[in-house]
Amino acid sequence: MPTSKRLRINGPRLQRNLEDLARFGAIAGGGVCRPAFGRADKEARDFLEDRMRALGLAIHIDSIGNLFGIRNGRESKPVVLCGSHADTVGTGGRFDGSVGVLGGLEVLETLNEAGVATRHPLGVVSFVNEEGARFTPDMMGSLVFRGDLSVEAARRMVGIDGTTVGGNIDENCYAGPSTPGELPVRCYVELHIEQGPVLERDNRTIGVVEGVQGIKWISFTLRGATAHAGAMPIHLRHDAAYVAGATIQYARQLSLQVDGQRATVGSLVLSPNLVNVVAEEARLTVDLRNADPGRLSAAEERLSLFVNDIAGTEGVRVEREVRVDVAPVMFDPSMVDAVENAAKTLGYSYMRMISGAGHDAQVMAGVCPAAMIFVPSRGGISHNVAEYSAPEHIEAGANVLLHTLLRFAD
Ligand code: HGY
Ligand code: MN
Ligand code: MN
């Protein structure tokens, strides 16, 4: 069997690098809090840059802060790229995003050790602000790379803490000299934890991801009027909290009634938020997901009609803003087949599936052929400090990544 077929990554070394990266923004319970463009996120990026330099990679940092490490190929051809993100949600785990970036670096280190040269250059990227939980939109770094969002527009985004992306980029020295999107990319493969229960339930090691659900984030600002909680009769109230509560209920109904639909109210702020005062304002977000674009739009339509209707009855004004609108994607079939063949050849159990979570790969699918490799999440838990994926599963995922990349690099 040719050398490269026998190649396997170094699992213990990958685990050590995951533990090292988890030090940045470490929080109680074994989790990580690295909101995009913050200090911990930048320290994590600096750590990744040091690892890239140690592997002899050429470093490119673009003006939104995406970090690329490039390993030369025999010919100067478009890059076979892998990677993911290093930012996390506030209740993040040690694996979401990190597995894809460090898994990619482990693949390059394995090739360096084996002295394997490839025809195409190989690259690893850490995209900024994949999560979008602090600054919308999510997948900001890959959207800027694709040209859907200008750096200027991204820098103007105001976060949930009132700061701007541009202010954080400047304060934490995030920006680099490269122009976003200038790197020619042949294909993109992202290794990621599943973040749901499917692989564990079906006892499979590898998820061969065929596509990713679409995402819509809608923010609502509901404005009524404060009143005395005891003295004001119900029929005379303009209660923003009541409309917000009805919306939360309706989101659950949408999830149960519309095929393949998920609707989640993850953030809700009431004002004045006092026990004996009818709320005059409610700010809430609804996260809509569906793999079918038509159903996703229909769900958005139904939600907006419902909110306008119940708010009208209550005499509450509605302000609505679409903060994120990323289409569902199906990955390039030849890329998906390559992932499946690698899993099969390596002898891992696998299954084809759709990703419930959003990923940079669904944006990169608009730039070049893309695919994803999943490994199981224990209990399906993610965006939670207890997030966990077993070392042997992460090692398997990185081996599938290695052999999928080699398939396209030569
Ligand atoms: O929201 C998502 O699906 C991703 O974690 N940003
Ligand atoms: Mn992720
Ligand atoms: Mn995430």
Short mmCIF file of C-alpha atoms and ligand atoms in Angstrom, two decimals:
data_model
loop_
_atom_site.label_atom_id
_atom_site.label_comp_id
_atom_site.label_asym_id
_atom_site.label_seq_id
_atom_site.Cartn_x
_atom_site.Cartn_y
_atom_site.Cartn_z
CA MET A 1 0.00 0.00 0.00
CA PRO A 2 1.51 3.44 -0.92
CA THR A 3 2.93 5.37 2.06
CA SER A 4 0.17 7.92 2.24
CA LYS A 5 -2.54 5.24 2.49
CA ARG A 6 -0.91 3.96 5.66
CA LEU A 7 -0.70 7.42 7.21
CA ARG A 8 -2.52 8.00 10.49
CA ILE A 9 -2.63 11.12 12.65
CA ASN A 10 -1.18 11.23 16.18
CA GLY A 11 -4.25 11.11 18.44
CA PRO A 12 -2.52 11.84 21.80
CA ARG A 13 -0.78 14.88 20.27
CA LEU A 14 -4.13 16.19 19.00
CA GLN A 15 -5.61 15.71 22.48
CA ARG A 16 -2.75 17.69 24.04
CA ASN A 17 -3.33 20.54 21.59
CA LEU A 18 -7.06 20.52 22.36
CA GLU A 19 -6.27 20.74 26.08
CA ASP A 20 -3.81 23.61 25.44
CA LEU A 21 -6.34 25.56 23.36
CA ALA A 22 -9.03 25.03 26.02
CA ARG A 23 -6.90 27.04 28.48
CA PHE A 24 -7.91 30.26 26.70
CA GLY A 25 -11.22 31.43 28.14
CA ALA A 26 -11.52 28.35 30.39
CA ILE A 27 -14.62 28.46 32.65
CA ALA A 28 -15.96 26.29 35.48
CA GLY A 29 -17.26 22.88 34.48
CA GLY A 30 -14.57 22.27 31.86
CA GLY A 31 -16.04 24.65 29.32
CA VAL A 32 -14.75 27.64 27.39
CA CYS A 33 -16.03 31.19 27.00
CA ARG A 34 -14.32 32.87 24.03
CA PRO A 35 -16.79 35.41 22.57
CA ALA A 36 -15.68 36.56 19.13
CA PHE A 37 -13.15 39.40 18.91
CA GLY A 38 -12.59 39.39 22.67
CA ARG A 39 -9.26 38.99 24.46
CA ALA A 40 -9.55 35.23 25.06
CA ASP A 41 -10.54 34.71 21.41
CA LYS A 42 -7.47 36.68 20.29
CA GLU A 43 -5.18 34.74 22.69
CA ALA A 44 -6.57 31.52 21.19
CA ARG A 45 -5.85 32.83 17.69
CA ASP A 46 -2.30 33.76 18.75
CA PHE A 47 -1.85 30.21 20.06
CA LEU A 48 -3.03 28.80 16.73
CA GLU A 49 -0.72 31.16 14.83
CA ASP A 50 2.22 29.94 16.95
CA ARG A 51 1.29 26.33 16.17
CA MET A 52 1.13 27.19 12.47
CA ARG A 53 4.55 28.85 12.54
CA ALA A 54 5.97 25.81 14.39
CA LEU A 55 4.76 23.68 11.45
CA GLY A 56 6.49 25.99 8.95
CA LEU A 57 3.21 27.22 7.44
CA ALA A 58 2.90 30.54 5.62
CA ILE A 59 0.62 32.78 7.72
CA HIS A 60 -2.15 34.94 6.18
CA ILE A 61 -4.40 37.08 8.35
CA ASP A 62 -7.07 39.09 6.56
CA SER A 63 -8.62 42.42 7.56
CA ILE A 64 -11.55 40.87 9.45
CA GLY A 65 -9.14 38.60 11.32
CA ASN A 66 -9.50 35.22 9.59
CA LEU A 67 -6.27 33.25 10.19
CA PHE A 68 -4.86 30.94 7.47
CA GLY A 69 -1.80 28.62 7.67
CA ILE A 70 -0.66 27.38 4.24
CA ARG A 71 1.63 24.37 3.58
CA ASN A 72 3.27 24.67 0.14
CA GLY A 73 2.45 22.16 -2.54
CA ARG A 74 4.72 21.01 -5.35
CA GLU A 75 2.83 23.37 -7.63
CA SER A 76 1.33 26.80 -6.90
CA LYS A 77 -2.30 25.72 -7.34
CA PRO A 78 -5.52 26.60 -5.48
CA VAL A 79 -5.38 25.57 -1.82
CA VAL A 80 -7.05 22.43 -0.50
CA LEU A 81 -8.43 24.02 2.67
CA CYS A 82 -9.73 22.65 5.95
CA GLY A 83 -10.46 24.33 9.29
CA SER A 84 -13.28 25.72 11.41
CA HIS A 85 -13.46 28.38 14.15
CA ALA A 86 -12.00 29.13 17.60
CA ASP A 87 -14.64 31.50 19.00
CA THR A 88 -17.32 30.01 21.26
CA VAL A 89 -20.68 30.86 22.79
CA GLY A 90 -20.67 32.02 26.42
CA THR A 91 -21.46 28.50 27.67
CA GLY A 92 -19.10 26.90 25.17
CA GLY A 93 -17.40 23.53 25.22
CA ARG A 94 -13.78 22.59 24.46
CA PHE A 95 -14.59 20.90 21.14
CA ASP A 96 -16.97 23.10 19.08
CA GLY A 97 -14.77 24.57 16.33
CA SER A 98 -11.50 23.62 18.05
CA VAL A 99 -11.62 20.04 16.73
CA GLY A 100 -11.72 21.28 13.14
CA VAL A 101 -8.88 23.77 13.41
CA LEU A 102 -6.55 21.59 15.51
CA GLY A 103 -7.57 18.48 13.57
CA GLY A 104 -6.42 20.27 10.42
CA LEU A 105 -3.10 21.27 12.02
CA GLU A 106 -2.61 17.67 13.19
CA VAL A 107 -3.08 16.48 9.58
CA LEU A 108 -0.37 18.89 8.37
CA GLU A 109 1.98 17.88 11.20
CA THR A 110 1.49 14.22 10.25
CA LEU A 111 2.35 15.00 6.62
CA ASN A 112 5.42 16.98 7.71
CA GLU A 113 6.66 14.05 9.81
CA ALA A 114 6.07 11.59 6.97
CA GLY A 115 7.77 13.94 4.49
CA VAL A 116 4.74 13.70 2.21
CA ALA A 117 4.56 16.46 -0.42
CA THR A 118 1.27 17.19 -2.15
CA ARG A 119 0.62 18.71 -5.57
CA HIS A 120 -1.78 21.38 -4.25
CA PRO A 121 -0.93 23.51 -1.23
CA LEU A 122 -2.85 22.47 1.91
CA GLY A 123 -4.29 25.09 4.26
CA VAL A 124 -5.95 25.38 7.66
CA VAL A 125 -8.24 28.30 8.49
CA SER A 126 -9.66 29.61 11.75
CA PHE A 127 -12.64 31.76 10.72
CA VAL A 128 -13.58 34.60 13.07
CA ASN A 129 -16.98 34.89 14.69
CA GLU A 130 -18.58 31.68 13.50
CA GLU A 131 -20.97 31.73 16.47
CA GLY A 132 -22.61 35.13 16.02
CA ALA A 133 -23.81 35.04 19.64
CA ARG A 134 -22.07 38.32 20.54
CA PHE A 135 -22.06 40.01 17.10
CA THR A 136 -24.46 38.93 14.37
CA PRO A 137 -24.37 37.53 11.78
CA ASP A 138 -22.94 34.15 12.63
CA MET A 139 -20.38 32.77 10.18
CA MET A 140 -19.20 36.40 9.88
CA GLY A 141 -15.61 35.49 8.95
CA SER A 142 -16.57 33.12 6.14
CA LEU A 143 -19.30 35.52 4.89
CA VAL A 144 -16.67 38.27 4.60
CA PHE A 145 -14.30 35.79 2.89
CA ARG A 146 -17.10 34.92 0.40
CA GLY A 147 -17.79 38.63 -0.22
CA ASP A 148 -21.38 38.59 1.12
CA LEU A 149 -20.47 41.07 3.87
CA SER A 150 -17.95 43.90 3.51
CA VAL A 151 -15.32 44.40 6.19
CA GLU A 152 -16.68 47.93 6.71
CA ALA A 153 -20.22 46.64 7.29
CA ALA A 154 -18.92 43.90 9.61
CA ARG A 155 -16.89 46.43 11.62
CA ARG A 156 -20.04 48.51 12.19
CA MET A 157 -21.96 45.62 13.78
CA VAL A 158 -22.95 46.39 17.37
CA GLY A 159 -22.83 43.49 19.82
CA ILE A 160 -25.15 42.47 22.65
CA ASP A 161 -22.73 44.33 24.96
CA GLY A 162 -22.97 47.59 23.00
CA THR A 163 -19.43 47.45 21.61
CA THR A 164 -18.66 47.29 17.86
CA VAL A 165 -16.77 44.67 15.89
CA GLY A 166 -14.41 47.39 14.63
CA GLY A 167 -13.71 48.64 18.14
CA ASN A 168 -12.81 45.12 19.29
CA ILE A 169 -10.71 44.41 16.21
CA ASP A 170 -8.68 47.56 16.84
CA GLU A 171 -8.42 47.08 20.61
CA ASN A 172 -7.24 43.44 20.31
CA CYS A 173 -5.13 43.95 17.16
CA TYR A 174 -7.16 41.45 15.19
CA ALA A 175 -6.78 42.78 11.66
CA GLY A 176 -4.17 41.45 9.26
CA PRO A 177 -2.89 42.75 5.90
CA SER A 178 -4.54 40.20 3.60
CA THR A 179 -7.62 40.99 1.54
CA PRO A 180 -10.53 38.68 2.44
CA GLY A 181 -11.26 36.11 -0.25
CA GLU A 182 -8.02 36.62 -2.20
CA LEU A 183 -6.82 33.08 -1.37
CA PRO A 184 -7.67 30.72 -4.29
CA VAL A 185 -9.39 27.66 -2.75
CA ARG A 186 -9.87 24.34 -4.55
CA CYS A 187 -12.16 22.80 -1.94
CA TYR A 188 -12.98 23.06 1.77
CA VAL A 189 -13.46 20.23 4.28
CA GLU A 190 -14.57 20.92 7.87
CA LEU A 191 -14.19 18.43 10.71
CA HIS A 192 -16.67 19.22 13.52
CA ILE A 193 -18.47 17.64 16.46
CA GLU A 194 -22.07 16.75 15.62
CA GLN A 195 -23.58 18.76 18.50
CA GLY A 196 -26.67 16.54 18.44
CA PRO A 197 -27.62 12.95 19.45
CA VAL A 198 -27.79 11.15 16.08
CA LEU A 199 -24.34 9.47 15.79
CA GLU A 200 -24.35 8.33 19.41
CA ARG A 201 -27.94 7.02 19.12
CA ASP A 202 -27.03 5.02 15.99
CA ASN A 203 -23.63 4.04 17.42
CA ARG A 204 -21.65 5.41 14.46
CA THR A 205 -18.16 6.97 14.63
CA ILE A 206 -18.26 9.20 11.55
CA GLY A 207 -20.98 11.48 10.19
CA VAL A 208 -20.75 11.94 6.40
CA VAL A 209 -22.51 15.28 6.21
CA GLU A 210 -24.57 15.75 3.03
CA GLY A 211 -25.89 19.22 3.83
CA VAL A 212 -26.67 21.85 6.47
CA GLN A 213 -29.98 23.33 7.62
CA GLY A 214 -30.80 26.93 6.72
CA ILE A 215 -30.78 29.56 9.50
CA LYS A 216 -32.90 32.66 10.10
CA TRP A 217 -32.41 34.82 13.22
CA ILE A 218 -35.26 37.32 13.72
CA SER A 219 -35.10 39.95 16.48
CA PHE A 220 -38.35 41.48 17.78
CA THR A 221 -38.68 44.62 19.88
CA LEU A 222 -42.18 44.78 21.41
CA ARG A 223 -43.29 48.10 22.91
CA GLY A 224 -46.36 48.42 25.16
CA ALA A 225 -46.83 50.52 28.27
CA THR A 226 -45.95 50.16 31.95
CA ALA A 227 -48.88 49.92 34.35
CA HIS A 228 -49.58 48.87 37.91
CA ALA A 229 -49.64 45.06 38.16
CA GLY A 230 -52.41 45.21 40.73
CA ALA A 231 -54.57 48.15 39.78
CA MET A 232 -54.65 47.98 35.97
CA PRO A 233 -57.44 45.68 34.62
CA ILE A 234 -56.22 43.07 32.14
CA HIS A 235 -58.28 44.33 29.16
CA LEU A 236 -56.71 47.81 29.43
CA ARG A 237 -53.11 46.60 29.43
CA HIS A 238 -50.47 46.81 26.66
CA ASP A 239 -48.30 44.06 28.09
CA ALA A 240 -45.11 43.43 26.07
CA ALA A 241 -44.22 40.41 28.24
CA TYR A 242 -47.55 38.75 27.44
CA VAL A 243 -46.87 39.08 23.68
CA ALA A 244 -43.33 37.76 24.20
CA GLY A 245 -44.63 34.77 26.14
CA ALA A 246 -47.19 33.99 23.44
CA THR A 247 -44.39 34.14 20.87
CA ILE A 248 -42.32 31.62 22.82
CA GLN A 249 -45.31 29.27 22.89
CA TYR A 250 -45.90 29.78 19.17
CA ALA A 251 -42.26 28.99 18.36
CA ARG A 252 -42.71 25.58 20.01
CA GLN A 253 -45.95 25.00 18.04
CA LEU A 254 -44.12 25.84 14.79
CA SER A 255 -41.42 23.28 15.69
CA LEU A 256 -44.07 20.61 16.26
CA GLN A 257 -46.32 21.46 13.30
CA VAL A 258 -43.87 22.25 10.45
CA ASP A 259 -41.93 19.26 9.09
CA GLY A 260 -38.21 19.50 9.91
CA GLN A 261 -38.68 22.85 11.68
CA ARG A 262 -36.84 24.08 14.79
CA ALA A 263 -37.74 27.41 16.37
CA THR A 264 -36.04 28.69 19.51
CA VAL A 265 -36.37 31.81 21.62
CA GLY A 266 -32.90 31.94 23.18
CA SER A 267 -32.77 35.52 24.42
CA LEU A 268 -35.44 37.65 26.07
CA VAL A 269 -35.01 40.96 27.91
CA LEU A 270 -37.96 42.65 29.64
CA SER A 271 -38.09 46.27 30.69
CA PRO A 272 -38.43 47.59 33.33
CA ASN A 273 -38.23 43.96 34.54
CA LEU A 274 -39.91 44.69 37.90
CA VAL A 275 -42.19 42.36 39.82
CA ASN A 276 -45.15 44.75 40.15
CA VAL A 277 -44.90 46.63 36.81
CA VAL A 278 -46.51 45.52 33.53
CA ALA A 279 -43.61 45.26 31.06
CA GLU A 280 -43.48 48.10 28.55
CA GLU A 281 -40.77 46.51 26.39
CA ALA A 282 -39.65 43.01 25.44
CA ARG A 283 -36.65 42.29 23.20
CA LEU A 284 -36.42 38.71 21.99
CA THR A 285 -34.77 36.67 19.23
CA VAL A 286 -36.20 33.70 17.35
CA ASP A 287 -33.78 31.19 15.79
CA LEU A 288 -35.47 29.33 12.89
CA ARG A 289 -33.89 26.28 11.22
CA ASN A 290 -35.01 23.99 8.42
CA ALA A 291 -33.22 21.99 5.73
CA ASP A 292 -36.02 22.91 3.29
CA PRO A 293 -35.81 26.54 2.13
CA GLY A 294 -39.53 26.76 1.35
CA ARG A 295 -40.56 25.51 4.79
CA LEU A 296 -38.03 27.83 6.44
CA SER A 297 -39.53 30.87 4.68
CA ALA A 298 -43.07 29.71 5.44
CA ALA A 299 -42.21 29.35 9.13
CA GLU A 300 -40.77 32.88 9.16
CA GLU A 301 -43.94 34.19 7.49
CA ARG A 302 -46.25 32.41 9.96
CA LEU A 303 -44.24 33.64 12.93
CA SER A 304 -44.37 37.26 11.81
CA LEU A 305 -48.12 37.10 11.11
CA PHE A 306 -48.71 35.61 14.56
CA VAL A 307 -46.64 38.23 16.39
CA ASN A 308 -48.27 41.12 14.50
CA ASP A 309 -51.72 39.69 15.19
CA ILE A 310 -51.37 39.14 18.94
CA ALA A 311 -49.42 42.39 19.39
CA GLY A 312 -52.19 44.28 17.56
CA THR A 313 -54.84 42.81 19.87
CA GLU A 314 -52.74 43.81 22.91
CA GLY A 315 -51.99 47.29 21.61
CA VAL A 316 -48.26 46.55 21.51
CA ARG A 317 -46.06 47.93 18.71
CA VAL A 318 -43.70 45.54 16.87
CA GLU A 319 -40.25 46.21 15.44
CA ARG A 320 -38.82 43.25 13.53
CA GLU A 321 -35.34 42.73 12.07
CA VAL A 322 -33.86 39.76 10.20
CA ARG A 323 -30.35 39.46 11.70
CA VAL A 324 -29.25 36.26 9.94
CA ASP A 325 -30.47 34.59 6.76
CA VAL A 326 -28.21 31.73 5.59
CA ALA A 327 -29.65 29.31 3.06
CA PRO A 328 -29.66 25.53 3.54
CA VAL A 329 -26.99 23.83 1.43
CA MET A 330 -26.35 20.37 0.01
CA PHE A 331 -22.63 19.67 -0.34
CA ASP A 332 -20.88 18.68 -3.57
CA PRO A 333 -21.66 14.96 -4.09
CA SER A 334 -18.09 14.09 -5.12
CA MET A 335 -16.80 15.66 -1.90
CA VAL A 336 -19.36 13.77 0.18
CA ASP A 337 -18.41 10.52 -1.58
CA ALA A 338 -14.73 11.19 -0.80
CA VAL A 339 -15.52 11.54 2.90
CA GLU A 340 -17.59 8.34 2.81
CA ASN A 341 -14.82 6.44 0.97
CA ALA A 342 -12.21 7.60 3.47
CA ALA A 343 -14.38 6.46 6.40
CA LYS A 344 -15.05 3.12 4.67
CA THR A 345 -11.37 2.54 3.75
CA LEU A 346 -10.28 3.35 7.29
CA GLY A 347 -12.82 0.87 8.64
CA TYR A 348 -14.90 3.31 10.69
CA SER A 349 -18.65 2.95 11.12
CA TYR A 350 -20.39 5.89 9.47
CA MET A 351 -23.72 7.28 8.32
CA ARG A 352 -24.86 10.04 5.99
CA MET A 353 -26.68 12.88 7.68
CA ILE A 354 -27.74 16.54 7.59
CA SER A 355 -26.18 19.03 10.02
CA GLY A 356 -28.58 20.57 12.54
CA ALA A 357 -26.06 23.24 13.49
CA GLY A 358 -24.79 25.96 11.16
CA HIS A 359 -21.19 25.97 10.03
CA ASP A 360 -18.69 27.94 7.95
CA ALA A 361 -18.77 25.03 5.48
CA GLN A 362 -22.30 26.03 4.46
CA VAL A 363 -20.95 29.46 3.50
CA MET A 364 -17.81 28.06 1.87
CA ALA A 365 -20.03 25.80 -0.27
CA GLY A 366 -20.75 29.02 -2.17
CA VAL A 367 -17.01 29.53 -2.83
CA CYS A 368 -15.82 26.02 -3.71
CA PRO A 369 -16.86 22.37 -3.36
CA ALA A 370 -17.22 21.71 0.39
CA ALA A 371 -17.96 18.86 2.77
CA MET A 372 -18.08 18.11 6.50
CA ILE A 373 -17.03 15.26 8.73
CA PHE A 374 -18.83 14.77 12.07
CA VAL A 375 -17.78 12.93 15.19
CA PRO A 376 -20.24 12.05 17.98
CA SER A 377 -21.18 14.39 20.83
CA ARG A 378 -21.81 12.58 24.10
CA GLY A 379 -25.52 12.90 24.97
CA GLY A 380 -25.92 15.21 21.97
CA ILE A 381 -24.82 18.04 24.26
CA SER A 382 -23.18 21.18 22.86
CA HIS A 383 -23.16 24.94 23.54
CA ASN A 384 -22.81 23.62 27.08
CA VAL A 385 -19.69 23.32 29.29
CA ALA A 386 -20.32 19.56 29.55
CA GLU A 387 -19.79 19.15 25.77
CA TYR A 388 -17.63 16.06 25.18
CA SER A 389 -16.34 13.95 22.30
CA ALA A 390 -14.21 10.84 22.92
CA PRO A 391 -10.50 10.95 21.94
CA GLU A 392 -10.90 7.85 19.75
CA HIS A 393 -13.75 9.53 17.84
CA ILE A 394 -11.79 12.75 17.36
CA GLU A 395 -8.79 10.69 16.17
CA ALA A 396 -11.02 8.84 13.71
CA GLY A 397 -12.44 12.13 12.41
CA ALA A 398 -8.96 13.57 11.90
CA ASN A 399 -7.86 10.42 10.02
CA VAL A 400 -10.89 10.75 7.73
CA LEU A 401 -9.96 14.43 7.26
CA LEU A 402 -6.36 13.43 6.41
CA HIS A 403 -7.37 10.98 3.71
CA THR A 404 -10.13 13.16 2.31
CA LEU A 405 -7.70 16.07 1.90
CA LEU A 406 -5.05 13.82 0.29
CA ARG A 407 -7.69 12.71 -2.22
CA PHE A 408 -7.95 16.31 -3.51
CA ALA A 409 -4.42 17.56 -2.86
CA ASP A 410 -2.88 15.20 -5.43
O1 HGY B 1 -25.82 28.64 15.43
C1 HGY B 1 -25.16 27.73 14.94
O2 HGY B 1 -25.68 26.79 14.40
C2 HGY B 1 -23.65 27.78 15.01
O3 HGY B 1 -23.26 27.22 16.24
N1 HGY B 1 -23.17 29.13 14.90
MN MN B 2 -19.11 25.27 15.58
MN MN B 3 -21.27 26.58 18.01
#
